[in-house]
C-alpha positions as MATLAB code, in Angstrom:
seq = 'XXXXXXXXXXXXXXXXXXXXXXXXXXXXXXXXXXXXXXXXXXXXXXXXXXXXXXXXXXXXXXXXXXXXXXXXXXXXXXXXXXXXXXXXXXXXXXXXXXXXXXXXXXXXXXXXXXXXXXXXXXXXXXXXXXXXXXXXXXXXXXXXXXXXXXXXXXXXXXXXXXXXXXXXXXXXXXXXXXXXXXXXXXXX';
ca = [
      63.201  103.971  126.225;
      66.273  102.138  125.278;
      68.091  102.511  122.128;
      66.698  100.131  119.761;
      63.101  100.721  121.123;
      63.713  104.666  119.934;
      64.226  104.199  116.061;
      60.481  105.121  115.394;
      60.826  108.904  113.980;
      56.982  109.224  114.793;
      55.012  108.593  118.031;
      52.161  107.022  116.610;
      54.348  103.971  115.740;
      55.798  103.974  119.526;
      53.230  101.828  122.075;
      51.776  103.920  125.438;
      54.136  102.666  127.567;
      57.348  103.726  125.324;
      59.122  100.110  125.854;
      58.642   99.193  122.287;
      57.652  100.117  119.296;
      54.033   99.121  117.937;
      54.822   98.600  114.286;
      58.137   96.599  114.948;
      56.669   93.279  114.737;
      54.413   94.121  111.160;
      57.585   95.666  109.717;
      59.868   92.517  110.845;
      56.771   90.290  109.455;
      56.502   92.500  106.274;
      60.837   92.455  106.178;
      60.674   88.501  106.258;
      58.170   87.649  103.534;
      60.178   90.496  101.050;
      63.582   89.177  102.208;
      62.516   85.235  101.391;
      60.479   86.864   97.904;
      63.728   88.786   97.286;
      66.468   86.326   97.411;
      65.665   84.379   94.646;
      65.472   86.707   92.343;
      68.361   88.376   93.912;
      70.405   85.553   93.526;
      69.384   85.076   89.841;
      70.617   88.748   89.246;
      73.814   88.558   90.873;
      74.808   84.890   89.299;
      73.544   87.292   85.593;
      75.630   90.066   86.462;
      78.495   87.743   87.387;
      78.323   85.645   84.086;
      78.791   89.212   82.337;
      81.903   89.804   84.411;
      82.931   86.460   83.363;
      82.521   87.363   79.869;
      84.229   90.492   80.289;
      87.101   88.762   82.028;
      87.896   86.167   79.188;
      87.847   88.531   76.408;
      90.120   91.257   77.914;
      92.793   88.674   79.441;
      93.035   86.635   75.976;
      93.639   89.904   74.488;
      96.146   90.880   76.725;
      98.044   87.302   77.027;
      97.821   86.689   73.179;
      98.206   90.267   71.452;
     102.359   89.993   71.948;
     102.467   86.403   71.096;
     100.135   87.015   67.711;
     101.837   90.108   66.670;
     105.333   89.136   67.033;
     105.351   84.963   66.319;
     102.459   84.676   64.032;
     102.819   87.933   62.402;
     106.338   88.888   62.439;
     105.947   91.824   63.678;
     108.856   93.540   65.489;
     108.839   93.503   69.297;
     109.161   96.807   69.369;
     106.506   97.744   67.017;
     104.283   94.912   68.949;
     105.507   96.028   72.371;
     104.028   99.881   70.758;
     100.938   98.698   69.754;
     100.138   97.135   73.390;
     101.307  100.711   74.437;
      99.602  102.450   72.645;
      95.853  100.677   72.979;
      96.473  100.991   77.136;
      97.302  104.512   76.704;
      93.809  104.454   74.514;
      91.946  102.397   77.343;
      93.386  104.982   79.994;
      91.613  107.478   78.330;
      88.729  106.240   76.899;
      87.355  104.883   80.478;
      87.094  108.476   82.479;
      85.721  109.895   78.986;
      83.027  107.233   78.794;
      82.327  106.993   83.255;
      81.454  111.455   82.617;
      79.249  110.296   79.894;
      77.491  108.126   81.687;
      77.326  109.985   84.568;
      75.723  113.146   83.004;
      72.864  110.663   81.258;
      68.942  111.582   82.665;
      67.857  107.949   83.193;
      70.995  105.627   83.887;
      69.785  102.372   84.243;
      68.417  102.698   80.510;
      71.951  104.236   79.402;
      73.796  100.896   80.904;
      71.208   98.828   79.018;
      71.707  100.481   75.859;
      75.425  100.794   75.959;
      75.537   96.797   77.283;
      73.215   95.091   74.613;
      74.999   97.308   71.718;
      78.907   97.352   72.804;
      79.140   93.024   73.655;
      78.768   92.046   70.386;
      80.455   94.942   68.809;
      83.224   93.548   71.408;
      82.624   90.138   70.611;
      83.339   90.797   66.717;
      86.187   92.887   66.863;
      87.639   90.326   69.237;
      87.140   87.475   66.914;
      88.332   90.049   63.677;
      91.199   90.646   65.616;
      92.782   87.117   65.439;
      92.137   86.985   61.543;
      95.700   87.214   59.504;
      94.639   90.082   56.542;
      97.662   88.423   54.966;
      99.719   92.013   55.172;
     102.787   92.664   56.718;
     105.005   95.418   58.126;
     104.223   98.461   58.144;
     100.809   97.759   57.152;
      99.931   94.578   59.923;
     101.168   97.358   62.594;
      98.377  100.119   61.510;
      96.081   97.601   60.798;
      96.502   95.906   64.321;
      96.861   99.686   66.059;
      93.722  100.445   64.734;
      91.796   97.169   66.020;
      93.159   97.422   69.209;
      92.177  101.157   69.792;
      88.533  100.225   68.564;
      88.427   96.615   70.565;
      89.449   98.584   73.930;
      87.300  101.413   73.251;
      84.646   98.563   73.196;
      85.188   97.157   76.027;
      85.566  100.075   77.774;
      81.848  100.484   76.691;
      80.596   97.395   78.277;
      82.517   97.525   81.045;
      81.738  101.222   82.462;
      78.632  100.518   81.841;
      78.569   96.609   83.881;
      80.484   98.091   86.407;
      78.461  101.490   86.745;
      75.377   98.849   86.570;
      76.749   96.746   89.843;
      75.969   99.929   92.178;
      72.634  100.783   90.587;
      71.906   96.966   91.617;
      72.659   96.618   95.119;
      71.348   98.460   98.039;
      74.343   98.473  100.846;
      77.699   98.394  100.055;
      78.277   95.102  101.464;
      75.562   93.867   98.850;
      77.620   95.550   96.397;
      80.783   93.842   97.317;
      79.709   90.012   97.306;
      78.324   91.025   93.934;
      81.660   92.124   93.002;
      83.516   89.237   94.420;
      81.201   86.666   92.422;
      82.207   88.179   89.180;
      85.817   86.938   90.004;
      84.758   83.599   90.835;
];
């Protein structure tokens, strides 16, 4: 028997002569209608899980491009105490996402666990974000602690949503190859 004709672990499913196996064509029949079934719903759950990478990807670069620029120009807040702040909720986020993957990682059913943690952290996200960019009308010392604290609670957030999306992306895709288009269409 050649190679390909030996993947059969059984030999009921190989034919009397041992050239081929018997099921191959019923499997590759049974492979074809699931594959042309699957791909449109496939496609409609990796354009989803794209859109929330999208999402993801506009909040967390605003915040990072505007946070400097807000603090310092529209606040007057120091650079330094600014340039702290920014320190200080990266420091947070460096933290926060190991803590949160070991949660998630010790939970009994998953899949529920990234469910929960997605449809209750995006609008928590969504809200702080949007807080964020409200003046309270204070200023130094007070704008500092007041922006410290919003930042540490927007990135742990985030950091909720986005273990959780990304943690979501493997439990979603089959191969790895699967699992890297679906990651490149996120950035797109």
């Amino acid at each position: 028997c050649s190679a390909a004709a030996r993947w059969p672990s059984r030999p009921s499913e190989m034919s009397r002569n041992c050239k081929t196996p018997a099921l191959i064509p019923q499997r590759m029949e049974q492979a074809a209608a699931t594959e042309v079934a699957d791909r449109s719903v496939q496609r409609a759950r990796m354009v989803g899980y794209a859109s929330g990478n999208f999402g993801k990807n506009v909040l967390a670069s605003t915040m990072d491009v505007f946070l400097l620029f807000v603090l310092t120009e529209r606040w007057g807040v120091s650079p330094a105490a600014a340039g702290l702040v920014v320190m200080v909720g990266l420091v947070w986020d460096g933290v926060c996402d190991p803590l949160l993957g070991r949660l998630v990682d010790r939970s009994a059913d998953r899949l529920e666990l990234y469910r929960r943690l997605l449809f209750v952290g995006a609008p928590v996200v969504g809200v702080l974000f949007a807080t964020f960019f409200v003046d309270p009308g204070w200023r130094e010392p007070a704008i500092v602690g007041w922006a410290t604290v919003m930042v540490l609670l927007f990135r742990t957030a985030y950091s909720v949503c986005d273990v959780a999306h990304n943690a979501l992306m493997m439990r979603m895709t089959r191969t790895p190859g699967t699992a890297t288009t679906l990651s490149g269409l996120g950035y797109m």
